[in-house]
Coordinates of C-alpha atoms in Angstrom, one line a residue:
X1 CA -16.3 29.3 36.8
X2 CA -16.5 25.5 37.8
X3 CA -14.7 24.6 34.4
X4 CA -12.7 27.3 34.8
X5 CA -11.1 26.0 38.5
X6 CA -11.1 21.7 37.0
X7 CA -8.8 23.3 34.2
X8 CA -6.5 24.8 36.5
X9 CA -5.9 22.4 38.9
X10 CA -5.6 20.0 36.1
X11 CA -2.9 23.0 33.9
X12 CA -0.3 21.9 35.9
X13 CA -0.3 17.9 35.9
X14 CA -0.5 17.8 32.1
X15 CA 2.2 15.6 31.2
X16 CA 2.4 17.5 27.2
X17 CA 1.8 20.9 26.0
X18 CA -0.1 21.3 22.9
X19 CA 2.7 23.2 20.5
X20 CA 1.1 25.0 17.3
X21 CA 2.3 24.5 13.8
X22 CA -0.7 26.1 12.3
X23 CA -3.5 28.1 13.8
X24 CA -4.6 30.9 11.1
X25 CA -4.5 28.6 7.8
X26 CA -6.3 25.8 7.6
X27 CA -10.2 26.0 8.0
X28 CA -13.1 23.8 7.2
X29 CA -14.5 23.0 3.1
X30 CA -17.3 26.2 3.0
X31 CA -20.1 23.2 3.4
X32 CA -18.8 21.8 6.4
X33 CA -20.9 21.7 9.1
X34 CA -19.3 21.5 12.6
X35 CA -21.1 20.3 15.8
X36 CA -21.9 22.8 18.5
X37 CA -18.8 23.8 19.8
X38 CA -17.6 23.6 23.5
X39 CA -16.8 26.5 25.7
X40 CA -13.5 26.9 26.2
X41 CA -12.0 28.7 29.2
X42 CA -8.8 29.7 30.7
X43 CA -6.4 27.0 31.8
X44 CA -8.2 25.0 29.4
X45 CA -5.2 23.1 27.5
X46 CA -5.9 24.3 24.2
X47 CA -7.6 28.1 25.3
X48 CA -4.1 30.2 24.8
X49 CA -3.4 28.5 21.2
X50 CA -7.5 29.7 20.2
X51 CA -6.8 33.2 21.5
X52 CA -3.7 33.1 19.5
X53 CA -5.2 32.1 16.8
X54 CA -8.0 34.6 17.1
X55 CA -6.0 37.8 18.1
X56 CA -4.0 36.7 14.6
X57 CA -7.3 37.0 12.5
X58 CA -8.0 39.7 13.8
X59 CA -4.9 41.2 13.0
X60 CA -5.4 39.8 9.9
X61 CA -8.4 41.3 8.9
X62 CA -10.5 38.0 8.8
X63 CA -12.2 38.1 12.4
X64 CA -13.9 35.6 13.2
X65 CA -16.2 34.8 10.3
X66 CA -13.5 32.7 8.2
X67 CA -16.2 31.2 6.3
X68 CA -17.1 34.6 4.2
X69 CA -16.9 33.5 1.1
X70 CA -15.7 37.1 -0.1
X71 CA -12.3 36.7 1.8
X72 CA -9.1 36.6 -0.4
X73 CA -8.1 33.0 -1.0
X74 CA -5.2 33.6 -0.4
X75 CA -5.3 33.9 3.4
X76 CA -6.8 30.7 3.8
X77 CA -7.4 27.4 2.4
X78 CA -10.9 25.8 3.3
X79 CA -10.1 22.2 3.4
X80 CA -9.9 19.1 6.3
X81 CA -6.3 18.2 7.3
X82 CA -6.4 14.4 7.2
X83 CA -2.5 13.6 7.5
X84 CA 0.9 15.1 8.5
X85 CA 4.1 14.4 8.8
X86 CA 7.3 16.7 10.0
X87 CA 10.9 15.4 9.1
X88 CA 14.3 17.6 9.0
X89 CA 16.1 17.5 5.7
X90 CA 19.5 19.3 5.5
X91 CA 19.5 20.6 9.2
X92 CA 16.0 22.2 8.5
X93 CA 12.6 21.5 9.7
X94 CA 9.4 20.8 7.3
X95 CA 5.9 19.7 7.9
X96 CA 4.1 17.7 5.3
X97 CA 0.0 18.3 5.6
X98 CA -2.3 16.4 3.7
X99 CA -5.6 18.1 3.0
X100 CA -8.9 16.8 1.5
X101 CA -7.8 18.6 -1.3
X102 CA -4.0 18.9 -1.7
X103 CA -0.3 18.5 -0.1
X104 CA 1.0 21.2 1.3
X105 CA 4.6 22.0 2.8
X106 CA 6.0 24.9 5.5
X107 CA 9.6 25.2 6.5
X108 CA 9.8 26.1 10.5
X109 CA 7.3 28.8 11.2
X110 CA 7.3 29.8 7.4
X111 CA 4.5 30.0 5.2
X112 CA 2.4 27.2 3.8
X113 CA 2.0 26.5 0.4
X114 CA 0.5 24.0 -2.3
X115 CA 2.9 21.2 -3.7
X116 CA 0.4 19.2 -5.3
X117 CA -3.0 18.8 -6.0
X118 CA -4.0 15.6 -4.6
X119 CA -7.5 14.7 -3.5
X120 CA -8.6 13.0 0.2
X121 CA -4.7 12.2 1.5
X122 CA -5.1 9.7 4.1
X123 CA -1.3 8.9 4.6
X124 CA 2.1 10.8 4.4
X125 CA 5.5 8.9 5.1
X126 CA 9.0 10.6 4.8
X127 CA 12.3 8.5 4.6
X128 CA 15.2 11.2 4.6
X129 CA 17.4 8.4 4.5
X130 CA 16.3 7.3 0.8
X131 CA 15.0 11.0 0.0
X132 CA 11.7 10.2 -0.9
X133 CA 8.3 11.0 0.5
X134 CA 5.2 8.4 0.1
X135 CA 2.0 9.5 -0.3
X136 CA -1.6 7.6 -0.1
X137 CA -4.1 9.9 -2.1
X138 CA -7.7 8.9 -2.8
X139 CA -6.0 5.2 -2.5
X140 CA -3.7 5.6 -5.1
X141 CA 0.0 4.7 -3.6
X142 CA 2.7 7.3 -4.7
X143 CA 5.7 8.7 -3.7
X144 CA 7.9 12.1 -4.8
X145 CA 11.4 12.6 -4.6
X146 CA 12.1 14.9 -1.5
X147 CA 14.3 17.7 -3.1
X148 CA 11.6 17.7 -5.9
X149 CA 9.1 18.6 -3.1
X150 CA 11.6 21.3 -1.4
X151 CA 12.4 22.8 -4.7
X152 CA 8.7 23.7 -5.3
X153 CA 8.2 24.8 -2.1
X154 CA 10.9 27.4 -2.3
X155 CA 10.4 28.3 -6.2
X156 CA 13.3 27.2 -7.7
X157 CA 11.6 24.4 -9.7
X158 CA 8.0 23.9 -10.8
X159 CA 8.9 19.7 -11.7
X160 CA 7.1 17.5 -9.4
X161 CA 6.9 14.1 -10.4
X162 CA 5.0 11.3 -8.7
X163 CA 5.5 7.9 -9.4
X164 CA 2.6 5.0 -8.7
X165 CA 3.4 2.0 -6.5
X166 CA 0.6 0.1 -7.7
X167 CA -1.8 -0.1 -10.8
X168 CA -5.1 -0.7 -8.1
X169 CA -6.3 0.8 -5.1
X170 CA -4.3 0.9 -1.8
X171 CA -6.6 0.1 1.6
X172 CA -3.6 1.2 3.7
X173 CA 0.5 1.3 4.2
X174 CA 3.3 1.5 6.5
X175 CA 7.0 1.9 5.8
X176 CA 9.4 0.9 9.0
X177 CA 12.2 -1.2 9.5
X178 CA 11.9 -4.5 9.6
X179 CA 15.1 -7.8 9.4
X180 CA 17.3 -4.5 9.7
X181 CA 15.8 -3.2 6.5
X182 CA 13.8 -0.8 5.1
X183 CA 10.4 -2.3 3.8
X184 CA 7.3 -0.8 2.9
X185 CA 4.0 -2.8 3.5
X186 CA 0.9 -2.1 1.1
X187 CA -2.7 -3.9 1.3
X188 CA -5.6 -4.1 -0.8
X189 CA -8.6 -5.7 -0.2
X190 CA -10.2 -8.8 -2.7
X191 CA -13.3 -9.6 -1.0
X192 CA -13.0 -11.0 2.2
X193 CA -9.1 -11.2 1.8
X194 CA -6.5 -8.5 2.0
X195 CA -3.1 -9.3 -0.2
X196 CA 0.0 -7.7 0.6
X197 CA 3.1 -6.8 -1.3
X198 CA 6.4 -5.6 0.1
X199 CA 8.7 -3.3 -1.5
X200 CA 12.4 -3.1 -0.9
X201 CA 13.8 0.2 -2.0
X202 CA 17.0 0.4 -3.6
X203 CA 20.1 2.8 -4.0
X204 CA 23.0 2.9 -6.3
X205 CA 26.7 3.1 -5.9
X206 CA 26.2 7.2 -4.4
X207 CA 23.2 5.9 -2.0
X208 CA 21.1 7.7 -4.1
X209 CA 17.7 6.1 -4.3
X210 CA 16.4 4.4 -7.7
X211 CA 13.5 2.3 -7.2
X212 CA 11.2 0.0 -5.8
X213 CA 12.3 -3.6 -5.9
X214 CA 9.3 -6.2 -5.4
X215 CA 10.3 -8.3 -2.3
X216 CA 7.4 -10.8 -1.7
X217 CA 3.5 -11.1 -1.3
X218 CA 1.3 -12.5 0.5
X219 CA -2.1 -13.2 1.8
X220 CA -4.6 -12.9 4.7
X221 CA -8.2 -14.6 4.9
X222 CA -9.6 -11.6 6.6
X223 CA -10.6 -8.3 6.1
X224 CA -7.8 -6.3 7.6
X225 CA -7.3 -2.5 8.9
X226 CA -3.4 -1.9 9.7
X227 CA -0.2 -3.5 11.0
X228 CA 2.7 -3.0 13.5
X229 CA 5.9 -3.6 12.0
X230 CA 9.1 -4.6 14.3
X231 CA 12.1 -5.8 13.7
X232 CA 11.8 -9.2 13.8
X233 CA 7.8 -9.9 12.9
X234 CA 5.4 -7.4 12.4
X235 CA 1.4 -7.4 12.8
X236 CA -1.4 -7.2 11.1
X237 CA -4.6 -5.9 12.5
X238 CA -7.9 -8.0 11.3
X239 CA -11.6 -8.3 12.3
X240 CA -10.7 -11.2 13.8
X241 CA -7.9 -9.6 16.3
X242 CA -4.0 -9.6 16.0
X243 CA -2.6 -11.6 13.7
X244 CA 2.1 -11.8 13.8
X245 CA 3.9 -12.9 11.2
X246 CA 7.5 -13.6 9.9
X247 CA 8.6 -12.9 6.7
X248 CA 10.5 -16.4 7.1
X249 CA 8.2 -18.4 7.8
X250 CA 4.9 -16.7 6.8
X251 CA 2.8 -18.8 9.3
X252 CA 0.2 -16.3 11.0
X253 CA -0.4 -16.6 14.4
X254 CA -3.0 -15.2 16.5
X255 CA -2.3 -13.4 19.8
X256 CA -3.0 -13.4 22.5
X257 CA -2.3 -17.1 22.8
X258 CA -4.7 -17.6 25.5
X259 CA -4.3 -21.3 26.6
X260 CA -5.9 -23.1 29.6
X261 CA -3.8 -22.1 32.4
X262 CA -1.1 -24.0 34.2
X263 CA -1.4 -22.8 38.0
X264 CA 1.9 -22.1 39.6
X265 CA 2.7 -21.4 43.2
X266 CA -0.3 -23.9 44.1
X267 CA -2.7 -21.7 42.5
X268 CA -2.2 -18.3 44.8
X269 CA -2.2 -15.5 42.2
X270 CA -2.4 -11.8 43.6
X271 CA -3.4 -8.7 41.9
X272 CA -2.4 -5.2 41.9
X273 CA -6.0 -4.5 43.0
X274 CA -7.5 -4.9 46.1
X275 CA -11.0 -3.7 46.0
X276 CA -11.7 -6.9 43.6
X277 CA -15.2 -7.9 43.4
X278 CA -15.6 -11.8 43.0
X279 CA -18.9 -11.8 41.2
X280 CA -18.3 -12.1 37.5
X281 CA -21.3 -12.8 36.3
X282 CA -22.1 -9.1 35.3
X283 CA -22.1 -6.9 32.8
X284 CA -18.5 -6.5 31.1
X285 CA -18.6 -3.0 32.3
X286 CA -19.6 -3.8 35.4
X287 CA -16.9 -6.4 36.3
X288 CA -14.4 -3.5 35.8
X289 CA -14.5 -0.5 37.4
X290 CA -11.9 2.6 38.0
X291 CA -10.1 3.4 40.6
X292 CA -10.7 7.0 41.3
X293 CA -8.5 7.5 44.3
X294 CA -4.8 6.3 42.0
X295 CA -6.5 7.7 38.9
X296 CA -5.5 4.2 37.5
X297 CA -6.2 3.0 34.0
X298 CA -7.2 -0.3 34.9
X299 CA -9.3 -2.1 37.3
X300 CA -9.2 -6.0 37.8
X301 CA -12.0 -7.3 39.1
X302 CA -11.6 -11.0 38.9
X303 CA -9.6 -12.7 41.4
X304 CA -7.6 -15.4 39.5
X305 CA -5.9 -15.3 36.2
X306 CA -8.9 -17.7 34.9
X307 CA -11.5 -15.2 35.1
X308 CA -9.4 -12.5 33.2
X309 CA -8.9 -14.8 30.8
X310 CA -12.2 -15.6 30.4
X311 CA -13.0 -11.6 30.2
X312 CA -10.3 -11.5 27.6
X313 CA -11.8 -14.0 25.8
X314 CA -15.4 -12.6 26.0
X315 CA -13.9 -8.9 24.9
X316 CA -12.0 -10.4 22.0
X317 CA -14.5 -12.8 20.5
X318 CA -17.2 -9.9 20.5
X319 CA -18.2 -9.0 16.7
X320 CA -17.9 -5.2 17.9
X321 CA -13.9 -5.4 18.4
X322 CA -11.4 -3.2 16.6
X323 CA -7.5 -3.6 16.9
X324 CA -5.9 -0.3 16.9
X325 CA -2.4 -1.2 17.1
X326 CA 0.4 -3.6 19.5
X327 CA 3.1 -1.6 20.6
X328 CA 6.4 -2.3 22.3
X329 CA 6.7 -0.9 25.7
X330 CA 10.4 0.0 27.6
X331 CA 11.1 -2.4 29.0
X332 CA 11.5 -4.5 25.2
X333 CA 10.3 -7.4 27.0
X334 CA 6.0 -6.6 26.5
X335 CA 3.8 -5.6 24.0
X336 CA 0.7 -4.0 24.4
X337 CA -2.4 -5.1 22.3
X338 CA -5.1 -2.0 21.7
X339 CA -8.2 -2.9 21.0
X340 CA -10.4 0.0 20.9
X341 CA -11.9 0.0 24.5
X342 CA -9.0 -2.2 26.2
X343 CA -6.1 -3.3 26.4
X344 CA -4.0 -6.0 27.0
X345 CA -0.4 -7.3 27.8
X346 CA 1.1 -9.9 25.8
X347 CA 5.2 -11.4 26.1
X348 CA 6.9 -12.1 23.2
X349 CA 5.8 -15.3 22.8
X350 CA 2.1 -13.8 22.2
X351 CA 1.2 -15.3 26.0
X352 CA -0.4 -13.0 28.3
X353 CA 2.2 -11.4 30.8
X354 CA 0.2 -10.0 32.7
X355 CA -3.6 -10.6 34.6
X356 CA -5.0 -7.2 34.1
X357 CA -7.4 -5.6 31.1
X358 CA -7.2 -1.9 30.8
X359 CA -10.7 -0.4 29.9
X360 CA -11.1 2.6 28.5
X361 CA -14.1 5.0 29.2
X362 CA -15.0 5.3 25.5
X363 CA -14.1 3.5 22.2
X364 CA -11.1 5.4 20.8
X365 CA -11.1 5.6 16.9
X366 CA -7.2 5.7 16.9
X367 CA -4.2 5.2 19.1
X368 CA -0.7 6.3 19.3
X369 CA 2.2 5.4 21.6
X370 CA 5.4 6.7 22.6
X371 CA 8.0 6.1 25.2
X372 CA 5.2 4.3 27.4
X373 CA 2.6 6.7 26.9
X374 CA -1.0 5.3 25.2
X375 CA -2.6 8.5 23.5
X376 CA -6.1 7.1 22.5
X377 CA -8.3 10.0 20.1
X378 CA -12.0 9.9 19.6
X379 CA -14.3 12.6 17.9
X380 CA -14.6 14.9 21.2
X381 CA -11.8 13.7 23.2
X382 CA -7.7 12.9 23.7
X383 CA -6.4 11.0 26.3
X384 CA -3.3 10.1 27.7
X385 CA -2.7 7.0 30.0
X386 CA 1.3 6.5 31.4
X387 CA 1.6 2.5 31.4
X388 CA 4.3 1.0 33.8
X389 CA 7.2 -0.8 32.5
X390 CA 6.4 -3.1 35.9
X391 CA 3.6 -5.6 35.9
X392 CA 2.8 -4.7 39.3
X393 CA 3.3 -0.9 38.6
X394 CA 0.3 1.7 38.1
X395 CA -1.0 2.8 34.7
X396 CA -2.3 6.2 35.4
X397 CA -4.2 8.8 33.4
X398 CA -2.3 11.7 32.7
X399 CA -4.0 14.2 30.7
X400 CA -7.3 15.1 28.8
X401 CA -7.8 17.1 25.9
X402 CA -11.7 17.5 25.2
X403 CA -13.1 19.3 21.9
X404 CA -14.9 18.7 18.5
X405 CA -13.8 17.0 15.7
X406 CA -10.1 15.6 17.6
X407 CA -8.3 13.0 15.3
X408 CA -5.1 11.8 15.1
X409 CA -3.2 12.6 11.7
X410 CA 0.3 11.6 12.1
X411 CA 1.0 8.0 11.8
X412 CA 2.6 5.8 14.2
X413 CA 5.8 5.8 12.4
X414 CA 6.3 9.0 13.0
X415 CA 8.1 10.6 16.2
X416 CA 5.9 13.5 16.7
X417 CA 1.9 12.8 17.8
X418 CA 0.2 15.2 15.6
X419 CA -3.7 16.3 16.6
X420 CA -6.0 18.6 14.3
X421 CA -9.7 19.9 16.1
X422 CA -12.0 22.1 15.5
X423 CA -11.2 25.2 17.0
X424 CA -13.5 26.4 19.9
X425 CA -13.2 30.3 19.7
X426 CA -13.6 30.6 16.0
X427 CA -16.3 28.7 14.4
X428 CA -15.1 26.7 11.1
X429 CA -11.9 27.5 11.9
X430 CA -9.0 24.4 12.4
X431 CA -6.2 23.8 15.3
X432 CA -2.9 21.6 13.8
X433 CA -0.8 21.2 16.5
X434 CA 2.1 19.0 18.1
X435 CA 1.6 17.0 21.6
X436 CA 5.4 17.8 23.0
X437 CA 6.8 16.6 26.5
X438 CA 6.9 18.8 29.1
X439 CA 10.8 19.0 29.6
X440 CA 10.6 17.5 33.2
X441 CA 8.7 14.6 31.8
X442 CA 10.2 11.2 33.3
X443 CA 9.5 7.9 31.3
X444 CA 7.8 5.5 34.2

């Protein structure tokens, strides 16, 4: 009854609305063991997708024991989702889902079916613009043509062909626009380095696309997990923290830049806080604590910008760090750096821009951001923090989704944020859904 009444009064602040692509299709590999599952109750955020998806078994005729081995195969494929992506083509609608064992397409609210067999997909990427669709299986870099993929899907060809973009295994990829073009970025790691190459690709005279051209590659002495790519530099996320680059110049350089300071004003900084605590010889979780009364996602205990910087410092230079991602917020004029238990706001210069460390209350094994909105995803939990455009503004949280097995299988490239879990009512059984905007949703 007590969860019951914290999920109603929380229903109605929820700033998205979980939106299901698949409920009744995709369960867990037959030796997959799940963790004890949660109760779920009503007004829970996810509780009227697992009834849903539980009256639909039912109807069905698989109930709620979907790991019977004697059930037709045919009603359900028994395999992780690790990766999706949705893209319109031709004014219609597809999602692309990559299991542990195979890519799989639906049009709309269709029916799902197998395009390929592919084993552990970690990464789909669609570009409708050069009709292709690139795929990182087992770490093997490919990519399809996308009217290859569609005609499979709706039987009027069985020719798929998929064509390797490298001879040796892929750590990772993203594919973005960067000097006004579109470039695809692919690692692999040597050792303690990680080499990147950059591929162009091309069209000809009908803008149809023909290939792959080899643009450049390059090099970076550290082990390395991801990048954010922008228009004008893009990063690359390394166990040693954030480092940009420019194609130009190739120069890496690490941010933040985090300098002695220069006071200004004759040293009289203010904070957005006011219940500061000026001892900061504590514990790093004890020099910052929440503000439970503005629900804020921050709280500055230091006084000066010294002492954050110090903090920063300490927080950055621990061998535990993980980057997770730097994003660009509204206002085009700050980036935010993710590590994965804080955050912090950098200019374009790489400089801090603002005296504040968001910490988090767990560490988050991915992040996502859109329109100002930090989605951070950990094994039993989702949640969403609104960050201010403002330096002075509040960075609230807005929502919590809490569960088993939650991760994050859409990539930041994509528009949609795209969450698979464990589903709570029916044991073994898999949730896929979309995080959409509530249509009153305002962008702070």
């Amino acid at each position: 009854m007590a969860k019951t009444n914290m999920c109603k009064r929380l229903f109605n602040s929820a700033a998205y609305i979980p939106h299901p692509l698949s409920t009744t299709c995709f369960a867990y590999e037959f030796h997959h063991k799940t963790p004890k599952l949660p109760i779920s109750v009503p007004f829970d955020q996810v509780y009227d997708m697992c009834q849903d998806s539980r009256s639909k078994l039912m109807q069905l005729g698989i109930g709620d024991d979907v790991m019977n081995g004697n059930l037709p195969r045919s009603r359900l494929v028994h395999s992780s989702i690790r990766a999706s992506f949705s893209f319109i083509y031709k004014d219609l609608r597809f999602t692309l889902v990559g299991l542990s064992s195979g890519l799989y397409c639906c049009e709309s609210k269709s029916r799902w079916k197998r395009i390929a067999h592919c084993a552990d997909i970690t990464k789909i990427h669609v570009d409708t613009n050069t009709g292709i669709v690139v795929v990182l299986t087992d770490k093997q870099l490919r990519y399809y043509l996308i009217h290859q993929i569609l005609n499979v899907y709706s039987e009027i060809s069985t020719e798929l062909s998929a064509v390797a973009l490298s001879n040796s295994s892929v750590s990772f990829f993203s594919m973005a626009v960067h000097k006004n073009i579109t470039m695809l970025f692919l690692a692999k790691r040597k050792g303690s380095l990680t080499s990147f190459k950059v591929l162009i690709p091309e069209t000809d005279n009908n803008g149809v696309f023909s290939r792959f051209k080899n643009d450049r590659k390059f090099f970076i002495e550290a082990e390395c997990y991801g990048i954010s790519i922008f228009n004008s530099s893009f990063a690359v996320h390394t166990d040693k923290g954030f480092e940009i680059l420019d194609l130009d110049k190739m120069v890496p350089r690490s941010v933040p830049d985090l300098p002695l300071l220069e006071l200004e004003n004759g040293g009289n900084y203010t904070t957005n806080n006011s219940n500061n605590n000026n001892n900061n010889n504590g514990s790093k979780r004890s020099q910052f604590t929440r503000n439970s009364s503005t629900k804020s996602a921050l709280s500055l205990t230091p006084s000066t910008p010294s002492a954050v910087v110090d903090n920063i410092k300490k927080l950055i230079l621990s061998s535990r760090v993980m980057p997770l991602g730097m994003f660009k917020l509204n206002n085009n004029l700050e980036f935010l750096l993710v590590y994965d238990d804080f955050a912090i706001f950098i200019n374009k210069y790489g400089k801090l821009s603002r005296y504040v460390i968001l910490i988090f209350d767990f560490k988050a094994k991915s992040a996502y951001f859109r329109n100002n909105d930090l989605f951070l995803i950990k094994d039993d939990v989702l949640e969403v923090l609104s960050i201010s455009d403002f330096p002075k503004g509040t960075n609230k949280f807005v929502q919590v989704i809490t569960g088993r097995d939650i991760r994050l299988v859409s990539s930041a490239e994509s528009e949609n944020i795209t969450i698979a879990m464990a589903n709570p009512l029916v044991p073994g059984m898999q949730l896929f859904f979309n995080m959409v905007p509530k249509p009153d949703r305002t962008i702070r």
